[in-house]
Short mmCIF file of C-alpha atoms in Angstrom, two decimals:
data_model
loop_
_atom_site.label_atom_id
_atom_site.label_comp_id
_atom_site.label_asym_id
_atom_site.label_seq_id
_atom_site.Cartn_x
_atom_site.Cartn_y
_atom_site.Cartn_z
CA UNK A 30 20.12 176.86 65.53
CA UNK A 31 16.69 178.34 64.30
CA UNK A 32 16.36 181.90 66.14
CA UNK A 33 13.64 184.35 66.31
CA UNK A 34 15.18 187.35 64.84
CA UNK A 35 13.87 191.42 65.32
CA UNK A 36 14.52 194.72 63.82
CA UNK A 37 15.45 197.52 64.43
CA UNK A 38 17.61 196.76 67.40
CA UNK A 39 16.95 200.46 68.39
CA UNK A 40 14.36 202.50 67.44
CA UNK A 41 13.98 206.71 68.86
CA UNK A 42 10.88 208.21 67.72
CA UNK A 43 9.28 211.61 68.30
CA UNK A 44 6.02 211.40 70.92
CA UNK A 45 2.45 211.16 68.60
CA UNK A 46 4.28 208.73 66.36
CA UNK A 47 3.72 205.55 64.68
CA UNK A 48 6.43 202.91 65.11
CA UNK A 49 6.60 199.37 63.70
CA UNK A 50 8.30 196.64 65.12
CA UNK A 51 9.04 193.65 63.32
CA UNK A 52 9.88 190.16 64.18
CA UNK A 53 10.89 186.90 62.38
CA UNK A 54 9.63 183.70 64.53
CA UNK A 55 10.50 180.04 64.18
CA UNK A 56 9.54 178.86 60.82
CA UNK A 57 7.80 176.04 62.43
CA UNK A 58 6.23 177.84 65.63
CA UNK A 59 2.59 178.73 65.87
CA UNK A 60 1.99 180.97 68.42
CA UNK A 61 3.57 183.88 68.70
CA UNK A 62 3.53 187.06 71.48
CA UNK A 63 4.94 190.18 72.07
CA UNK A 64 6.37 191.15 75.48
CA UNK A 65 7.79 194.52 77.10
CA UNK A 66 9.75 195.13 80.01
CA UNK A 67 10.45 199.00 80.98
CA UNK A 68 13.59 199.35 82.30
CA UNK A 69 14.02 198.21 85.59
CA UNK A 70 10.39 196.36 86.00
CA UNK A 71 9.39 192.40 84.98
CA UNK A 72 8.60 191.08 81.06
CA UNK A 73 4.88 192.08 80.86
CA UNK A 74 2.78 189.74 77.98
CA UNK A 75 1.10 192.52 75.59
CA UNK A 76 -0.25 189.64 73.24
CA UNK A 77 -0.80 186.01 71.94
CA UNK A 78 -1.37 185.71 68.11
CA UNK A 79 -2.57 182.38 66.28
CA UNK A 80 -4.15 181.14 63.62
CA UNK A 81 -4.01 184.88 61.69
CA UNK A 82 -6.27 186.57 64.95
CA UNK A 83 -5.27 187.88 68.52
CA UNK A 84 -6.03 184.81 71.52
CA UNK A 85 -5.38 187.41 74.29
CA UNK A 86 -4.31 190.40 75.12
CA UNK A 87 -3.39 192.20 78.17
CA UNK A 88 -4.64 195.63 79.25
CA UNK A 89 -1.71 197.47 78.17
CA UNK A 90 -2.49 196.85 74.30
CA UNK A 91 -5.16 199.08 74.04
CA UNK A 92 -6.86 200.68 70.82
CA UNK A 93 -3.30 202.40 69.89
CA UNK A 94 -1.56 198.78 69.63
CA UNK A 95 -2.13 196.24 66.52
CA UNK A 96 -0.21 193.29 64.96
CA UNK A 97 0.00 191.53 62.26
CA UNK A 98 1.45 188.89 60.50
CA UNK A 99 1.50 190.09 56.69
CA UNK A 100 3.30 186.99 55.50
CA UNK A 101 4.20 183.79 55.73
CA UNK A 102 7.51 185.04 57.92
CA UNK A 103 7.46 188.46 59.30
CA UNK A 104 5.18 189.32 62.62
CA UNK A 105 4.62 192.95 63.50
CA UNK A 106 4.04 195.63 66.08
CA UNK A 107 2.53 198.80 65.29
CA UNK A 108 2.22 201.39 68.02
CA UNK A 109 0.09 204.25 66.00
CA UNK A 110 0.79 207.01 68.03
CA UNK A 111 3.31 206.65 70.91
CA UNK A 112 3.78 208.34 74.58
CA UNK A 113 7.05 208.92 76.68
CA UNK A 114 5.88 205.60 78.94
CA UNK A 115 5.87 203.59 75.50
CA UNK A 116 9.69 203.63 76.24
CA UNK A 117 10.38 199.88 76.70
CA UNK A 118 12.20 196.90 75.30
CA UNK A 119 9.71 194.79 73.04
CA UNK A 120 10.29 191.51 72.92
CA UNK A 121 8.40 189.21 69.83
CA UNK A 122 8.72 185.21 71.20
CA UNK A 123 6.96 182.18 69.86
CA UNK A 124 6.92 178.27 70.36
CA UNK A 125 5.31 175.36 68.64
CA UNK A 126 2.20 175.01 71.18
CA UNK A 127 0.05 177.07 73.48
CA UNK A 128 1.14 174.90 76.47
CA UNK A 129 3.93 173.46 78.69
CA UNK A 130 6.37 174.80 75.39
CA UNK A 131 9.15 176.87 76.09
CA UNK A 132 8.96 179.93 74.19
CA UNK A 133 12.05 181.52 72.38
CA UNK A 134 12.76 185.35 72.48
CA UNK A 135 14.07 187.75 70.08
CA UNK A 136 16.95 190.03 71.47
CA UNK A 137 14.36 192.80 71.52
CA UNK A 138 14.03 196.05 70.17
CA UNK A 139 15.01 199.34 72.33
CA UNK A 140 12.42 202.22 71.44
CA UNK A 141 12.85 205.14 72.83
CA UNK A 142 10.11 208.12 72.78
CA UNK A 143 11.44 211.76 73.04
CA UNK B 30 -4.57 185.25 89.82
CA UNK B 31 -1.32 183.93 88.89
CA UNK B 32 1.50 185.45 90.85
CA UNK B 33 5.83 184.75 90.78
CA UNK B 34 7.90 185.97 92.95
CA UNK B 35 12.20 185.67 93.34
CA UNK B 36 14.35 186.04 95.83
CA UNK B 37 16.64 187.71 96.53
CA UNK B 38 16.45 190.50 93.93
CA UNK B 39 20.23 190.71 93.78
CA UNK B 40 22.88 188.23 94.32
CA UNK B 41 26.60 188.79 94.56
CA UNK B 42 29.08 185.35 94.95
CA UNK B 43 32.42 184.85 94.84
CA UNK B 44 33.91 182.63 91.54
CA UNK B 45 33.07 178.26 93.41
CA UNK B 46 30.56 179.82 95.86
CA UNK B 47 27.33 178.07 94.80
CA UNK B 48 24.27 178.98 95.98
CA UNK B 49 20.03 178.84 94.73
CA UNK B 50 18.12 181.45 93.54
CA UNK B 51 13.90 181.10 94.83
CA UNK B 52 10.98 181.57 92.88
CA UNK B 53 7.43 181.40 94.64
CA UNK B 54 4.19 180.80 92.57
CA UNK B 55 1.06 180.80 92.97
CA UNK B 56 -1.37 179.43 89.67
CA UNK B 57 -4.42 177.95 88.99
CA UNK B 58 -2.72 174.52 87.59
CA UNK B 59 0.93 174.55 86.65
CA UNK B 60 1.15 174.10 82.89
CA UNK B 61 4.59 174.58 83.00
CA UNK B 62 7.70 176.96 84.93
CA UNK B 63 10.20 178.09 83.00
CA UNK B 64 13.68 179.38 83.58
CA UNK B 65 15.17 182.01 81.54
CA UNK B 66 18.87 184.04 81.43
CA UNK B 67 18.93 187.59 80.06
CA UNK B 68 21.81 189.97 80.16
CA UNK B 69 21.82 193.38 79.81
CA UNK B 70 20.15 194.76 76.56
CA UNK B 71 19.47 191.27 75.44
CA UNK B 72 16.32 188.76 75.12
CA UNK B 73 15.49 185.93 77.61
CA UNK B 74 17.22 183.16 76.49
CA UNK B 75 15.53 180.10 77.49
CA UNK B 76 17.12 177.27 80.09
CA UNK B 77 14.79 174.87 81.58
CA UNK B 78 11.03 173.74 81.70
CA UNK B 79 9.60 171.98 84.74
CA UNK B 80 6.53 170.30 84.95
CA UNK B 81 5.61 168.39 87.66
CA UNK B 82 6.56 168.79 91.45
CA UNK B 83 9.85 166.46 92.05
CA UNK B 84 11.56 167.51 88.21
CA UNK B 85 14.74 167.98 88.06
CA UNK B 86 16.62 169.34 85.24
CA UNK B 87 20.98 170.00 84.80
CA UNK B 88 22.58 172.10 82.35
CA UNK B 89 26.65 172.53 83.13
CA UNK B 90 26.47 174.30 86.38
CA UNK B 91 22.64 175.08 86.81
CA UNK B 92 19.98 172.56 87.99
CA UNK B 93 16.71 173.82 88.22
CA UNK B 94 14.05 171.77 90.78
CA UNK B 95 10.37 172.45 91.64
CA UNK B 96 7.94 171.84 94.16
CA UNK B 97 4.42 172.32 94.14
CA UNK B 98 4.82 175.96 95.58
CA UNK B 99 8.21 176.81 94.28
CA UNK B 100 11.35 176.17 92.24
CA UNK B 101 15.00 176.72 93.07
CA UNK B 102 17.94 176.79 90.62
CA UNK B 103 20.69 175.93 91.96
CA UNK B 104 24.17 177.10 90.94
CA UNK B 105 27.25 174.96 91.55
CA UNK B 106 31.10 176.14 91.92
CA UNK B 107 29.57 179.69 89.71
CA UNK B 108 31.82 181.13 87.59
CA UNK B 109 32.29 185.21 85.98
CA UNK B 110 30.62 184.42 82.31
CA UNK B 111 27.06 183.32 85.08
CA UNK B 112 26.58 186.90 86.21
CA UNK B 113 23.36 187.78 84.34
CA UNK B 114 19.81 188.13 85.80
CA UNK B 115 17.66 184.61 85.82
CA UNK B 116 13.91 184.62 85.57
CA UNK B 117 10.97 182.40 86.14
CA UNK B 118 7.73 182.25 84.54
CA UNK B 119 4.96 180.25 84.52
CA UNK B 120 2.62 178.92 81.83
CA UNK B 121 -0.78 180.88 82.85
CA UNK B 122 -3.79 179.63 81.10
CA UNK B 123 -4.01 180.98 77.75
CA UNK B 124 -0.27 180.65 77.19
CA UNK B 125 0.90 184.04 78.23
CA UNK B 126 4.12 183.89 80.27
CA UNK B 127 3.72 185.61 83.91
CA UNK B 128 7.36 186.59 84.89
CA UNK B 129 8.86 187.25 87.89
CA UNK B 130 11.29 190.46 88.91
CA UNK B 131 14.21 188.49 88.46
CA UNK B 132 17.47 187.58 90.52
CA UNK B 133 20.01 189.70 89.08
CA UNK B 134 23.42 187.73 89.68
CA UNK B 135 27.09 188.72 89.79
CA UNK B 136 30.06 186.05 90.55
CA UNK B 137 33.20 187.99 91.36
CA UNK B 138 36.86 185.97 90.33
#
């Protein structure tokens, strides 16, 4: 069963930072979004990505947040310079339309700012 | 602004003792609530989409139902390998997912 797939699993960094996150969606899914979801608290939507540009974007992924989709597979998150509350799970998800589609979730990737 | 809430947070049942799980909404034109699983350290993994108020949809134990202010899933006869904490979301315009807290569950043998 296709599955969206991310790496690492875990990632520690040290505070000022840059991380990237990557994520492989459905080969045939065209819309694609990264979530987070501090320990404890809801999944919060950081961004929507189609057709090669950013659709939305919450207030969260400010100026020190970017992604990109380099290839005709991989979809990434770079965080430039991280801070302690950057501590979350990051979850990549996509789906094959903008509306009334389930999406599908990675199993996330744990970073951890020290 | 589009809002979910569930209820109750936390929700401990013995192994056969079903029960439902709540989730309020509030949105400006229901494109779609979802119902998700995750377990600790892991993803959502997706179980149901509802559309329209009066759906119904049945998976092995869970059967998820909505109306046009909320959507129950209902768990029947639950068993250990359920405990895990179920979310909602709904389809916001745009396509972003807005989540609820969750119902974290635990079914004792």
């Amino acid at each position: 069963e296709p599955e969206v797939t991310q790496t690492p699993s875990h990632q520690v960094t040290q505070m000022g930072q840059e991380v990237i996150l990557r994520c492989v969606p459905i080969s045939n899914h065209l819309y694609f979004y990264w979530y987070r979801q501090i320990l404890g608290q809801k999944v919060e939507f950081l961004v929507s990505f189609y057709n090669n540009e950013i659709s939305e974007k919450s207030e969260i992924f400010d100026d020190q947040f970017s992604v990109e989709r380099p290839d005709g597979s991989n979809f990434t998150l770079k965080i430039r310079s991280t801070k302690l509350e950057d501590s979350a799970m990051y979850f990549c998800a996509s789906r094959t339309r903008q509306a009334q589609t389930e999406a599908f979730f990675g199993q996330g990737t744990r970073l951890t700012v020290v | 602004e589009d809002q979910v809430t569930q209820s109750p947070e936390a929700l401990r049942l013995q192994e056969g003792e079903s029960s439902s799980l709540n989730c309020s909404y509030t949105v400006s034109g229901l494109r779609g609530l979802f119902w998700y699983r995750q377990d600790p350290g892991k993803g959502p993994e997706f179980l149901f989409t509802l559309y329209s108020a009066g759906e119904e949809k049945e998976k092995e134990r869970l059967k998820a139902t909505l109306t046009k202010k909320e959507s129950f899933l209902h768990i029947t006869a639950p068993k250990p390998e359920d405990s895990a904490t179920y979310l909602c979301a709904v389809n916001s315009e745009g396509g972003k997912l807005i989540f609820g807290q969750g119902t974290e569950l635990s079914v004792k043998p």
